[in-house]
Amino acid sequence: MNQVQKLLIIGFVWPEPNSSAAGGRMMQLISLFKEQGFSITYASPAQDSDFMVDLQEFGVDKKSIELNNSNFDIFVKELNPTVVLFDRFMMEEQFGWRVAENCSDALRVLDTEDLHCLRIARQKAFKEKRLFNTNDLFSEEVAKREIASILRCDLSLMISEFEMELLESVFKIDKVLLYYLPFLLEPVDSAEIPGLPSFEQRKDFVFIGNFLHEPNWNAVQYLKETIWPLIKRQLPEAVLNVYGAYPSQKVLQLHQPKEGFLIMGRANEAQEVVKSARVVLAPLRFGAGIKGKFLEAMQCGTPSVTTFIGSESMHGDLPWNGFITDDAGDFANVAVRLYQNKLIWLIAQQNGMKIINQRYLKKLFEADFSKKIELLQTDLQKHRLTNFMGAMLQHHTLKSTKYMSRWIEEKNK
């Protein structure tokens, strides 16, 4: 293609790679498109935040946009992007019809982050003290919105193989609309990581995770009430440092220095915090996607203990970099073993590095992804013709969402 490739990213928030895995993921996608020669504009209706990255530093144009405002139509028509990337389905709902109407030839790509309907249905099942069943997804309103968004787009990026399989088997989504693109990392080797602390140089347990994310808050409560007392019984001197952006008053109230349970708030340098800890604890009881906190732990050579949902879709057939268990007593026991036994700890550390090097290397995905985008652009009309459900949804969305949005815009005047 001879024209300059232009990518418009419509972001749910401005990227904060130090606050959440989603922010890190977005910066990886920006880097991927940059290396393919795209000129990039990042637009969002979100308020600026103190912790957002300076997009200009990365050669990305920044544009504030408004919901239900036809100024976006003028902006997108003038920009005339060749590819539009929606950051989560909510952005496709708000702006997808405007993109389709004003730039019909632009390739529309959805970055799902994780399947929101899966996370919400699992959370509901957990709160109702019952086992999650995939049939639960059909009653979720979010599922109807999210699946409609996936169908309206030309391609949806998935970070979890489990969720791809779920979309194909439960929702019967055609696999040509889905593309597996996990977190994209550089190779790791414990011998080559500068200043990587040894087993003896590390101390304490650590939890790290954004508190705006409900699974993280629930995991910290579970640690405090159930697992930590069991660990303390075996290791009276043990300390757990709990880090995370946006802690609420409820989170801060869990700070108990006498119990070695410390709420530390936002980590200025997350990697330094994880590197200096001996073991990461994250007993996640519901959630979806793959978890950035564990990949960060692997990059820092820090073993972890988690649940089956925590490790879901992350390690394939490879052994975990620590232990996986859903039982609280077992969780405490293996956490103590990992903390005390250097040999087990070193094996776990190597396992984590193998997982990164065999499953998450950027070079494993970048060429194929570039080819996929190029192929879709070359044959876009044919691709859309075979996606009748998507075309039908696009047709009805244009009618309903368009007029609702126009009505809101008039009302706001």
PDB file of N, CA, C and O in Angstrom, residues 111-157:
ATOM      1  N   ASP A 111      -9.539  -3.923  20.425  1.00  0.00           N
ATOM      2  CA  ASP A 111      -8.663  -4.565  21.409  1.00  0.00           C
ATOM      3  C   ASP A 111      -9.521  -4.864  22.633  1.00  0.00           C
ATOM      4  O   ASP A 111      -9.921  -3.949  23.353  1.00  0.00           O
ATOM      5  N   THR A 112      -9.820  -6.143  22.856  1.00  0.00           N
ATOM      6  CA  THR A 112     -10.794  -6.510  23.892  1.00  0.00           C
ATOM      7  C   THR A 112     -10.232  -6.347  25.307  1.00  0.00           C
ATOM      8  O   THR A 112     -10.985  -6.218  26.253  1.00  0.00           O
ATOM      9  N   GLU A 113      -8.896  -6.386  25.473  1.00  0.00           N
ATOM     10  CA  GLU A 113      -8.240  -6.410  26.797  1.00  0.00           C
ATOM     11  C   GLU A 113      -8.550  -7.717  27.524  1.00  0.00           C
ATOM     12  O   GLU A 113      -7.683  -8.536  27.738  1.00  0.00           O
ATOM     13  N   ASP A 114      -9.789  -7.886  27.982  1.00  0.00           N
ATOM     14  CA  ASP A 114     -10.241  -9.194  28.457  1.00  0.00           C
ATOM     15  C   ASP A 114     -11.724  -9.248  28.127  1.00  0.00           C
ATOM     16  O   ASP A 114     -12.316  -8.247  27.744  1.00  0.00           O
ATOM     17  N   LEU A 115     -12.346 -10.418  28.249  1.00  0.00           N
ATOM     18  CA  LEU A 115     -13.779 -10.506  27.990  1.00  0.00           C
ATOM     19  C   LEU A 115     -14.510  -9.985  29.221  1.00  0.00           C
ATOM     20  O   LEU A 115     -14.551 -10.649  30.256  1.00  0.00           O
ATOM     21  N   HIS A 116     -15.069  -8.793  29.108  1.00  0.00           N
ATOM     22  CA  HIS A 116     -15.735  -8.167  30.247  1.00  0.00           C
ATOM     23  C   HIS A 116     -16.887  -9.034  30.753  1.00  0.00           C
ATOM     24  O   HIS A 116     -17.086  -9.165  31.959  1.00  0.00           O
ATOM     25  N   CYS A 117     -17.643  -9.636  29.801  1.00  0.00           N
ATOM     26  CA  CYS A 117     -18.814 -10.430  30.216  1.00  0.00           C
ATOM     27  C   CYS A 117     -18.379 -11.652  31.027  1.00  0.00           C
ATOM     28  O   CYS A 117     -19.062 -12.060  31.970  1.00  0.00           O
ATOM     29  N   LEU A 118     -17.224 -12.218  30.716  1.00  0.00           N
ATOM     30  CA  LEU A 118     -16.708 -13.376  31.455  1.00  0.00           C
ATOM     31  C   LEU A 118     -16.334 -12.954  32.874  1.00  0.00           C
ATOM     32  O   LEU A 118     -16.678 -13.616  33.858  1.00  0.00           O
ATOM     33  N   ARG A 119     -15.639 -11.834  32.981  1.00  0.00           N
ATOM     34  CA  ARG A 119     -15.227 -11.341  34.305  1.00  0.00           C
ATOM     35  C   ARG A 119     -16.448 -11.040  35.175  1.00  0.00           C
ATOM     36  O   ARG A 119     -16.517 -11.426  36.336  1.00  0.00           O
ATOM     37  N   ILE A 120     -17.450 -10.377  34.582  1.00  0.00           N
ATOM     38  CA  ILE A 120     -18.643  -9.984  35.343  1.00  0.00           C
ATOM     39  C   ILE A 120     -19.473 -11.208  35.744  1.00  0.00           C
ATOM     40  O   ILE A 120     -19.939 -11.304  36.891  1.00  0.00           O
ATOM     41  N   ALA A 121     -19.631 -12.164  34.821  1.00  0.00           N
ATOM     42  CA  ALA A 121     -20.420 -13.370  35.130  1.00  0.00           C
ATOM     43  C   ALA A 121     -19.732 -14.204  36.213  1.00  0.00           C
ATOM     44  O   ALA A 121     -20.383 -14.752  37.104  1.00  0.00           O
ATOM     45  N   ARG A 122     -18.399 -14.284  36.142  1.00  0.00           N
ATOM     46  CA  ARG A 122     -17.663 -15.031  37.180  1.00  0.00           C
ATOM     47  C   ARG A 122     -17.786 -14.328  38.543  1.00  0.00           C
ATOM     48  O   ARG A 122     -17.923 -14.973  39.572  1.00  0.00           O
ATOM     49  N   GLN A 123     -17.716 -13.012  38.507  1.00  0.00           N
ATOM     50  CA  GLN A 123     -17.823 -12.240  39.748  1.00  0.00           C
ATOM     51  C   GLN A 123     -19.199 -12.457  40.386  1.00  0.00           C
ATOM     52  O   GLN A 123     -19.311 -12.651  41.598  1.00  0.00           O
ATOM     53  N   LYS A 124     -20.235 -12.447  39.532  1.00  0.00           N
ATOM     54  CA  LYS A 124     -21.599 -12.647  40.025  1.00  0.00           C
ATOM     55  C   LYS A 124     -21.744 -14.037  40.640  1.00  0.00           C
ATOM     56  O   LYS A 124     -22.297 -14.194  41.728  1.00  0.00           O
ATOM     57  N   ALA A 125     -21.228 -15.065  39.948  1.00  0.00           N
ATOM     58  CA  ALA A 125     -21.305 -16.442  40.454  1.00  0.00           C
ATOM     59  C   ALA A 125     -20.580 -16.544  41.796  1.00  0.00           C
ATOM     60  O   ALA A 125     -21.072 -17.170  42.741  1.00  0.00           O
ATOM     61  N   PHE A 126     -19.416 -15.882  41.885  1.00  0.00           N
ATOM     62  CA  PHE A 126     -18.637 -15.915  43.129  1.00  0.00           C
ATOM     63  C   PHE A 126     -19.428 -15.282  44.278  1.00  0.00           C
ATOM     64  O   PHE A 126     -19.515 -15.840  45.367  1.00  0.00           O
ATOM     65  N   LYS A 127     -20.025 -14.114  44.007  1.00  0.00           N
ATOM     66  CA  LYS A 127     -20.781 -13.408  45.064  1.00  0.00           C
ATOM     67  C   LYS A 127     -22.011 -14.217  45.484  1.00  0.00           C
ATOM     68  O   LYS A 127     -22.453 -14.137  46.629  1.00  0.00           O
ATOM     69  N   GLU A 128     -22.573 -14.986  44.528  1.00  0.00           N
ATOM     70  CA  GLU A 128     -23.755 -15.815  44.842  1.00  0.00           C
ATOM     71  C   GLU A 128     -23.359 -17.186  45.370  1.00  0.00           C
ATOM     72  O   GLU A 128     -24.203 -18.074  45.508  1.00  0.00           O
ATOM     73  N   LYS A 129     -22.047 -17.373  45.621  1.00  0.00           N
ATOM     74  CA  LYS A 129     -21.515 -18.620  46.199  1.00  0.00           C
ATOM     75  C   LYS A 129     -21.907 -19.857  45.397  1.00  0.00           C
ATOM     76  O   LYS A 129     -22.383 -20.856  45.929  1.00  0.00           O
ATOM     77  N   ARG A 130     -21.749 -19.766  44.087  1.00  0.00           N
ATOM     78  CA  ARG A 130     -22.024 -20.928  43.226  1.00  0.00           C
ATOM     79  C   ARG A 130     -20.944 -21.017  42.162  1.00  0.00           C
ATOM     80  O   ARG A 130     -20.200 -20.057  41.940  1.00  0.00           O
ATOM     81  N   LEU A 131     -20.863 -22.166  41.497  1.00  0.00           N
ATOM     82  CA  LEU A 131     -19.866 -22.348  40.444  1.00  0.00           C
ATOM     83  C   LEU A 131     -20.297 -21.617  39.186  1.00  0.00           C
ATOM     84  O   LEU A 131     -21.479 -21.601  38.835  1.00  0.00           O
ATOM     85  N   PHE A 132     -19.334 -21.017  38.509  1.00  0.00           N
ATOM     86  CA  PHE A 132     -19.609 -20.348  37.223  1.00  0.00           C
ATOM     87  C   PHE A 132     -19.884 -21.392  36.148  1.00  0.00           C
ATOM     88  O   PHE A 132     -19.239 -22.438  36.086  1.00  0.00           O
ATOM     89  N   ASN A 133     -20.860 -21.107  35.294  1.00  0.00           N
ATOM     90  CA  ASN A 133     -21.185 -21.976  34.154  1.00  0.00           C
ATOM     91  C   ASN A 133     -21.224 -21.089  32.914  1.00  0.00           C
ATOM     92  O   ASN A 133     -21.704 -19.954  32.985  1.00  0.00           O
ATOM     93  N   THR A 134     -20.718 -21.596  31.773  1.00  0.00           N
ATOM     94  CA  THR A 134     -20.687 -20.730  30.578  1.00  0.00           C
ATOM     95  C   THR A 134     -22.094 -20.261  30.171  1.00  0.00           C
ATOM     96  O   THR A 134     -22.234 -19.221  29.534  1.00  0.00           O
ATOM     97  N   ASN A 135     -23.128 -20.996  30.567  1.00  0.00           N
ATOM     98  CA  ASN A 135     -24.505 -20.554  30.259  1.00  0.00           C
ATOM     99  C   ASN A 135     -24.831 -19.238  30.966  1.00  0.00           C
ATOM    100  O   ASN A 135     -25.732 -18.513  30.542  1.00  0.00           O
ATOM    101  N   ASP A 136     -24.099 -18.938  32.064  1.00  0.00           N
ATOM    102  CA  ASP A 136     -24.313 -17.667  32.775  1.00  0.00           C
ATOM    103  C   ASP A 136     -24.078 -16.474  31.842  1.00  0.00           C
ATOM    104  O   ASP A 136     -24.654 -15.401  32.035  1.00  0.00           O
ATOM    105  N   LEU A 137     -23.213 -16.667  30.853  1.00  0.00           N
ATOM    106  CA  LEU A 137     -22.849 -15.559  29.961  1.00  0.00           C
ATOM    107  C   LEU A 137     -24.042 -15.067  29.160  1.00  0.00           C
ATOM    108  O   LEU A 137     -24.148 -13.878  28.856  1.00  0.00           O
ATOM    109  N   PHE A 138     -24.955 -15.983  28.817  1.00  0.00           N
ATOM    110  CA  PHE A 138     -26.076 -15.608  27.958  1.00  0.00           C
ATOM    111  C   PHE A 138     -27.027 -14.623  28.634  1.00  0.00           C
ATOM    112  O   PHE A 138     -27.747 -13.896  27.963  1.00  0.00           O
ATOM    113  N   SER A 139     -27.042 -14.600  29.952  1.00  0.00           N
ATOM    114  CA  SER A 139     -27.981 -13.692  30.640  1.00  0.00           C
ATOM    115  C   SER A 139     -27.347 -12.340  30.962  1.00  0.00           C
ATOM    116  O   SER A 139     -28.000 -11.459  31.515  1.00  0.00           O
ATOM    117  N   GLU A 140     -26.061 -12.178  30.624  1.00  0.00           N
ATOM    118  CA  GLU A 140     -25.386 -10.911  30.913  1.00  0.00           C
ATOM    119  C   GLU A 140     -25.658  -9.875  29.821  1.00  0.00           C
ATOM    120  O   GLU A 140     -25.380 -10.127  28.642  1.00  0.00           O
ATOM    121  N   GLU A 141     -26.169  -8.711  30.217  1.00  0.00           N
ATOM    122  CA  GLU A 141     -26.406  -7.650  29.232  1.00  0.00           C
ATOM    123  C   GLU A 141     -25.090  -7.244  28.564  1.00  0.00           C
ATOM    124  O   GLU A 141     -25.034  -6.987  27.365  1.00  0.00           O
ATOM    125  N   VAL A 142     -24.013  -7.214  29.366  1.00  0.00           N
ATOM    126  CA  VAL A 142     -22.699  -6.839  28.835  1.00  0.00           C
ATOM    127  C   VAL A 142     -22.284  -7.787  27.711  1.00  0.00           C
ATOM    128  O   VAL A 142     -21.666  -7.371  26.735  1.00  0.00           O
ATOM    129  N   ALA A 143     -22.645  -9.070  27.827  1.00  0.00           N
ATOM    130  CA  ALA A 143     -22.279 -10.045  26.787  1.00  0.00           C
ATOM    131  C   ALA A 143     -22.920  -9.648  25.453  1.00  0.00           C
ATOM    132  O   ALA A 143     -22.276  -9.696  24.401  1.00  0.00           O
ATOM    133  N   LYS A 144     -24.170  -9.234  25.508  1.00  0.00           N
ATOM    134  CA  LYS A 144     -24.864  -8.851  24.264  1.00  0.00           C
ATOM    135  C   LYS A 144     -24.171  -7.655  23.624  1.00  0.00           C
ATOM    136  O   LYS A 144     -23.984  -7.599  22.400  1.00  0.00           O
ATOM    137  N   ARG A 145     -23.773  -6.699  24.448  1.00  0.00           N
ATOM    138  CA  ARG A 145     -23.088  -5.500  23.918  1.00  0.00           C
ATOM    139  C   ARG A 145     -21.698  -5.852  23.392  1.00  0.00           C
ATOM    140  O   ARG A 145     -21.295  -5.407  22.318  1.00  0.00           O
ATOM    141  N   GLU A 146     -20.979  -6.660  24.166  1.00  0.00           N
ATOM    142  CA  GLU A 146     -19.594  -6.982  23.810  1.00  0.00           C
ATOM    143  C   GLU A 146     -19.517  -7.841  22.549  1.00  0.00           C
ATOM    144  O   GLU A 146     -18.694  -7.587  21.668  1.00  0.00           O
ATOM    145  N   ILE A 147     -20.395  -8.841  22.461  1.00  0.00           N
ATOM    146  CA  ILE A 147     -20.387  -9.726  21.282  1.00  0.00           C
ATOM    147  C   ILE A 147     -20.813  -8.938  20.040  1.00  0.00           C
ATOM    148  O   ILE A 147     -20.257  -9.115  18.952  1.00  0.00           O
ATOM    149  N   ALA A 148     -21.781  -8.028  20.201  1.00  0.00           N
ATOM    150  CA  ALA A 148     -22.206  -7.186  19.067  1.00  0.00           C
ATOM    151  C   ALA A 148     -21.024  -6.359  18.567  1.00  0.00           C
ATOM    152  O   ALA A 148     -20.798  -6.217  17.356  1.00  0.00           O
ATOM    153  N   SER A 149     -20.246  -5.839  19.494  1.00  0.00           N
ATOM    154  CA  SER A 149     -19.082  -5.022  19.140  1.00  0.00           C
ATOM    155  C   SER A 149     -18.037  -5.856  18.388  1.00  0.00           C
ATOM    156  O   SER A 149     -17.476  -5.414  17.376  1.00  0.00           O
ATOM    157  N   ILE A 150     -17.787  -7.060  18.868  1.00  0.00           N
ATOM    158  CA  ILE A 150     -16.828  -7.964  18.204  1.00  0.00           C
ATOM    159  C   ILE A 150     -17.294  -8.258  16.778  1.00  0.00           C
ATOM    160  O   ILE A 150     -16.505  -8.235  15.828  1.00  0.00           O
ATOM    161  N   LEU A 151     -18.600  -8.501  16.623  1.00  0.00           N
ATOM    162  CA  LEU A 151     -19.138  -8.816  15.290  1.00  0.00           C
ATOM    163  C   LEU A 151     -19.071  -7.613  14.348  1.00  0.00           C
ATOM    164  O   LEU A 151     -18.848  -7.765  13.150  1.00  0.00           O
ATOM    165  N   ARG A 152     -19.254  -6.414  14.875  1.00  0.00           N
ATOM    166  CA  ARG A 152     -19.226  -5.221  14.008  1.00  0.00           C
ATOM    167  C   ARG A 152     -17.824  -4.880  13.530  1.00  0.00           C
ATOM    168  O   ARG A 152     -17.648  -4.211  12.523  1.00  0.00           O
ATOM    169  N   CYS A 153     -16.803  -5.330  14.280  1.00  0.00           N
ATOM    170  CA  CYS A 153     -15.424  -4.999  13.906  1.00  0.00           C
ATOM    171  C   CYS A 153     -14.880  -5.997  12.883  1.00  0.00           C
ATOM    172  O   CYS A 153     -15.367  -7.116  12.771  1.00  0.00           O
ATOM    173  N   ASP A 154     -13.848  -5.574  12.165  1.00  0.00           N
ATOM    174  CA  ASP A 154     -13.226  -6.455  11.168  1.00  0.00           C
ATOM    175  C   ASP A 154     -12.306  -7.473  11.836  1.00  0.00           C
ATOM    176  O   ASP A 154     -12.071  -8.553  11.295  1.00  0.00           O
ATOM    177  N   LEU A 155     -11.777  -7.107  13.008  1.00  0.00           N
ATOM    178  CA  LEU A 155     -10.861  -7.999  13.722  1.00  0.00           C
ATOM    179  C   LEU A 155     -10.886  -7.627  15.201  1.00  0.00           C
ATOM    180  O   LEU A 155     -10.927  -6.455  15.545  1.00  0.00           O
ATOM    181  N   SER A 156     -10.863  -8.654  16.063  1.00  0.00           N
ATOM    182  CA  SER A 156     -10.759  -8.406  17.506  1.00  0.00           C
ATOM    183  C   SER A 156      -9.499  -9.067  18.034  1.00  0.00           C
ATOM    184  O   SER A 156      -9.247 -10.245  17.769  1.00  0.00           O
ATOM    185  N   LEU A 157      -8.708  -8.294  18.770  1.00  0.00           N
ATOM    186  CA  LEU A 157      -7.461  -8.807  19.338  1.00  0.00           C
ATOM    187  C   LEU A 157      -7.751  -9.436  20.688  1.00  0.00           C
ATOM    188  O   LEU A 157      -8.369  -8.814  21.551  1.00  0.00           O
TER     189      LEU A 157
END
